Amino acid sequence: MEKKTIALASDHAGFPLKEALKKKLTEEGYAVADAGCDSAESCDYPVYAEKGCRLVLEGKADLCVLCCGTGVGMSIAANKIRGIRAACCSDVFSARYTRLHNDANVLCLGARVVGEGLAWELVTAFVTSGFEGGKHARRVGLIADLENRE
Ligand code: RB5
């Protein structure tokens, strides 16, 4: 089965983690779409949250991983974008179940929270898990309804 294309984006705080994940994903045969940033120079995470999320919404990537210092700023920004379901995770169970139950399309990681080893476990759980559908599809539909009423 063809491996997924994973969009990556980060701010300066998440830059080293993004680069490490890019290397690992590529080694594992995934295609990577890198939406920046391109250095550890200070920059604004909402800008890169949007760039990474757009790649998913435009069909250029299957899933996206966003890295900032905590993962929280990226997740708040990403969840403002219609059609994005972003989950900030630092445990493998949540990273897996947010795909199974929430059909999350974006994983947010805190480079100052998790080390590279755990980050890779989180990414692996996220990109190898699929949405279960059924009653969970109804609930994800209700999230879309919330979005549409705003
Ligand atoms: C940058 O210092 C930091 O605020 C940012 O990476 C992120 O953690 C925000 O949520």
mmCIF file of C-alpha atoms and ligand atoms in Angstrom:
data_model
loop_
_atom_site.group_PDB
_atom_site.id
_atom_site.type_symbol
_atom_site.label_atom_id
_atom_site.label_comp_id
_atom_site.label_asym_id
_atom_site.label_seq_id
_atom_site.Cartn_x
_atom_site.Cartn_y
_atom_site.Cartn_z
ATOM 1 C CA MET A 1 0.000 0.000 0.000
ATOM 2 C CA GLU A 2 1.302 3.446 -0.903
ATOM 3 C CA LYS A 3 2.418 5.415 2.113
ATOM 4 C CA LYS A 4 0.707 8.652 2.973
ATOM 5 C CA THR A 5 1.970 12.151 2.258
ATOM 6 C CA ILE A 6 2.553 14.003 5.509
ATOM 7 C CA ALA A 7 2.626 17.801 5.673
ATOM 8 C CA LEU A 8 4.983 19.257 8.254
ATOM 9 C CA ALA A 9 5.180 22.795 9.595
ATOM 10 C CA SER A 10 6.684 24.490 12.618
ATOM 11 C CA ASP A 11 7.691 27.761 14.176
ATOM 12 C CA HIS A 12 11.253 28.384 15.399
ATOM 13 C CA ALA A 13 10.688 26.420 18.629
ATOM 14 C CA GLY A 14 9.482 23.386 16.714
ATOM 15 C CA PHE A 15 11.988 23.670 13.878
ATOM 16 C CA PRO A 16 14.568 21.102 15.104
ATOM 17 C CA LEU A 17 11.784 18.587 15.825
ATOM 18 C CA LYS A 18 10.213 19.176 12.412
ATOM 19 C CA GLU A 19 13.554 18.532 10.751
ATOM 20 C CA ALA A 20 14.063 15.322 12.768
ATOM 21 C CA LEU A 21 10.557 14.097 11.877
ATOM 22 C CA LYS A 22 11.119 14.921 8.210
ATOM 23 C CA LYS A 23 14.218 12.723 8.209
ATOM 24 C CA LYS A 24 12.457 9.824 9.977
ATOM 25 C CA LEU A 25 9.337 9.991 7.808
ATOM 26 C CA THR A 26 11.413 10.074 4.637
ATOM 27 C CA GLU A 27 13.504 7.117 5.825
ATOM 28 C CA GLU A 28 10.269 5.214 6.460
ATOM 29 C CA GLY A 29 9.063 5.841 2.901
ATOM 30 C CA TYR A 30 6.545 8.623 3.514
ATOM 31 C CA ALA A 31 6.352 11.593 1.165
ATOM 32 C CA VAL A 32 6.796 14.826 3.105
ATOM 33 C CA ALA A 33 5.419 18.246 2.179
ATOM 34 C CA ASP A 34 7.366 20.816 4.217
ATOM 35 C CA ALA A 35 5.473 24.087 4.724
ATOM 36 C CA GLY A 36 8.285 25.724 6.734
ATOM 37 C CA CYS A 37 9.640 27.428 8.690
ATOM 38 C CA ASP A 38 13.157 27.071 7.324
ATOM 39 C CA SER A 39 15.347 28.049 10.275
ATOM 40 C CA ALA A 40 15.342 28.518 14.037
ATOM 41 C CA GLU A 41 14.894 32.283 13.592
ATOM 42 C CA SER A 42 11.925 33.628 15.554
ATOM 43 C CA CYS A 43 8.630 33.484 13.644
ATOM 44 C CA ASP A 44 4.880 33.299 14.307
ATOM 45 C CA TYR A 45 3.251 29.883 14.737
ATOM 46 C CA PRO A 46 -0.224 30.819 13.348
ATOM 47 C CA VAL A 47 1.382 31.574 9.973
ATOM 48 C CA TYR A 48 2.851 28.074 9.776
ATOM 49 C CA ALA A 49 -0.226 26.391 11.237
ATOM 50 C CA GLU A 50 -2.162 27.767 8.281
ATOM 51 C CA LYS A 51 0.487 26.794 5.712
ATOM 52 C CA GLY A 52 0.559 23.179 6.942
ATOM 53 C CA CYS A 53 -3.219 22.861 7.223
ATOM 54 C CA ARG A 54 -3.779 24.272 3.716
ATOM 55 C CA LEU A 55 -1.727 21.419 2.269
ATOM 56 C CA VAL A 56 -4.243 18.961 3.750
ATOM 57 C CA LEU A 57 -7.313 20.961 2.734
ATOM 58 C CA GLU A 58 -5.958 21.317 -0.824
ATOM 59 C CA GLY A 59 -5.401 17.554 -1.049
ATOM 60 C CA LYS A 60 -1.616 17.904 -1.281
ATOM 61 C CA ALA A 61 -1.113 15.910 1.924
ATOM 62 C CA ASP A 62 -3.139 13.254 3.741
ATOM 63 C CA LEU A 63 -2.301 14.428 7.256
ATOM 64 C CA CYS A 64 -0.291 17.207 8.874
ATOM 65 C CA VAL A 65 2.052 17.421 11.856
ATOM 66 C CA LEU A 66 2.614 20.861 13.392
ATOM 67 C CA CYS A 67 5.425 21.539 15.875
ATOM 68 C CA CYS A 68 5.816 24.520 18.175
ATOM 69 C CA GLY A 69 7.095 24.913 21.734
ATOM 70 C CA THR A 70 4.064 23.423 23.459
ATOM 71 C CA GLY A 71 1.938 22.238 20.533
ATOM 72 C CA VAL A 72 -0.879 24.284 22.054
ATOM 73 C CA GLY A 73 -0.543 27.480 20.025
ATOM 74 C CA MET A 74 -0.419 25.456 16.818
ATOM 75 C CA SER A 75 -3.535 23.496 17.808
ATOM 76 C CA ILE A 76 -5.511 26.619 18.739
ATOM 77 C CA ALA A 77 -4.605 28.256 15.423
ATOM 78 C CA ALA A 78 -5.208 25.127 13.323
ATOM 79 C CA ASN A 79 -8.635 24.510 14.854
ATOM 80 C CA LYS A 80 -9.785 27.941 13.651
ATOM 81 C CA ILE A 81 -9.540 26.693 10.076
ATOM 82 C CA ARG A 82 -12.708 25.112 8.675
ATOM 83 C CA GLY A 83 -12.262 21.405 8.062
ATOM 84 C CA ILE A 84 -9.283 21.043 10.361
ATOM 85 C CA ARG A 85 -9.460 18.768 13.380
ATOM 86 C CA ALA A 86 -6.176 19.270 15.209
ATOM 87 C CA ALA A 87 -5.132 17.349 18.312
ATOM 88 C CA CYS A 88 -2.281 18.329 20.602
ATOM 89 C CA CYS A 89 -0.958 15.057 22.013
ATOM 90 C CA SER A 90 1.882 13.975 24.242
ATOM 91 C CA ASP A 91 0.738 10.388 24.844
ATOM 92 C CA VAL A 92 0.540 7.610 22.276
ATOM 93 C CA PHE A 93 -2.975 6.493 23.251
ATOM 94 C CA SER A 94 -4.425 9.924 22.426
ATOM 95 C CA ALA A 95 -2.419 10.204 19.212
ATOM 96 C CA ARG A 96 -3.912 6.885 18.076
ATOM 97 C CA TYR A 97 -7.482 7.462 19.238
ATOM 98 C CA THR A 98 -7.735 10.953 17.838
ATOM 99 C CA ARG A 99 -7.448 9.298 14.424
ATOM 100 C CA LEU A 100 -9.766 6.383 15.303
ATOM 101 C CA HIS A 101 -12.531 8.418 16.938
ATOM 102 C CA ASN A 102 -12.102 12.098 15.983
ATOM 103 C CA ASP A 103 -10.764 11.651 12.440
ATOM 104 C CA ALA A 104 -8.134 14.232 13.395
ATOM 105 C CA ASN A 105 -6.245 15.398 10.337
ATOM 106 C CA VAL A 106 -3.575 17.379 12.196
ATOM 107 C CA LEU A 107 -1.298 16.315 15.057
ATOM 108 C CA CYS A 108 0.306 19.089 17.109
ATOM 109 C CA LEU A 109 3.476 18.432 19.059
ATOM 110 C CA GLY A 110 5.305 20.446 21.686
ATOM 111 C CA ALA A 111 9.020 20.337 21.024
ATOM 112 C CA ARG A 112 9.620 21.627 24.558
ATOM 113 C CA VAL A 113 7.311 18.941 25.956
ATOM 114 C CA VAL A 114 8.235 15.724 24.173
ATOM 115 C CA GLY A 115 11.633 14.451 23.085
ATOM 116 C CA GLU A 116 12.350 13.222 19.579
ATOM 117 C CA GLY A 117 11.864 9.585 20.551
ATOM 118 C CA LEU A 118 8.371 10.088 21.962
ATOM 119 C CA ALA A 119 7.506 12.472 19.121
ATOM 120 C CA TRP A 120 8.277 9.739 16.629
ATOM 121 C CA GLU A 121 6.080 7.257 18.542
ATOM 122 C CA LEU A 122 3.264 9.832 18.496
ATOM 123 C CA VAL A 123 3.647 10.468 14.776
ATOM 124 C CA THR A 124 3.801 6.738 14.033
ATOM 125 C CA ALA A 125 0.598 6.090 16.014
ATOM 126 C CA PHE A 126 -1.122 9.004 14.260
ATOM 127 C CA VAL A 127 -0.181 8.235 10.658
ATOM 128 C CA THR A 128 -0.772 4.481 10.880
ATOM 129 C CA SER A 129 -4.250 4.706 12.444
ATOM 130 C CA GLY A 130 -7.484 5.182 10.519
ATOM 131 C CA PHE A 131 -10.901 6.601 11.321
ATOM 132 C CA GLU A 132 -13.357 3.979 12.613
ATOM 133 C CA GLY A 133 -16.457 5.764 11.295
ATOM 134 C CA GLY A 134 -19.880 4.535 12.503
ATOM 135 C CA LYS A 135 -21.080 6.411 15.578
ATOM 136 C CA HIS A 136 -17.863 8.412 15.492
ATOM 137 C CA ALA A 137 -18.789 9.770 12.054
ATOM 138 C CA ARG A 138 -22.003 11.161 13.541
ATOM 139 C CA ARG A 139 -20.027 12.924 16.252
ATOM 140 C CA VAL A 140 -17.484 14.323 13.816
ATOM 141 C CA GLY A 141 -20.461 15.512 11.758
ATOM 142 C CA LEU A 142 -21.749 17.339 14.828
ATOM 143 C CA ILE A 143 -18.379 19.072 15.136
ATOM 144 C CA ALA A 144 -18.777 20.227 11.528
ATOM 145 C CA ASP A 145 -22.266 21.502 12.416
ATOM 146 C CA LEU A 146 -20.761 23.545 15.243
ATOM 147 C CA GLU A 147 -18.249 24.977 12.786
ATOM 148 C CA ASN A 148 -20.987 25.849 10.298
ATOM 149 C CA ARG A 149 -23.085 27.644 12.926
ATOM 150 C CA GLU A 150 -20.207 29.955 13.887
HETATM 151 C C1 RB5 B 1 7.399 30.324 21.044
HETATM 152 O O1 RB5 B 1 8.221 30.834 22.039
HETATM 153 C C2 RB5 B 1 6.221 29.590 21.668
HETATM 154 O O2 RB5 B 1 5.374 30.501 22.291
HETATM 155 C C3 RB5 B 1 5.488 28.796 20.622
HETATM 156 O O3 RB5 B 1 6.371 27.922 20.009
HETATM 157 C C4 RB5 B 1 4.333 27.924 21.111
HETATM 158 O O4 RB5 B 1 4.741 27.146 22.190
HETATM 159 C C5 RB5 B 1 3.072 28.575 21.321
HETATM 160 O O5 RB5 B 1 2.076 27.943 21.692
#
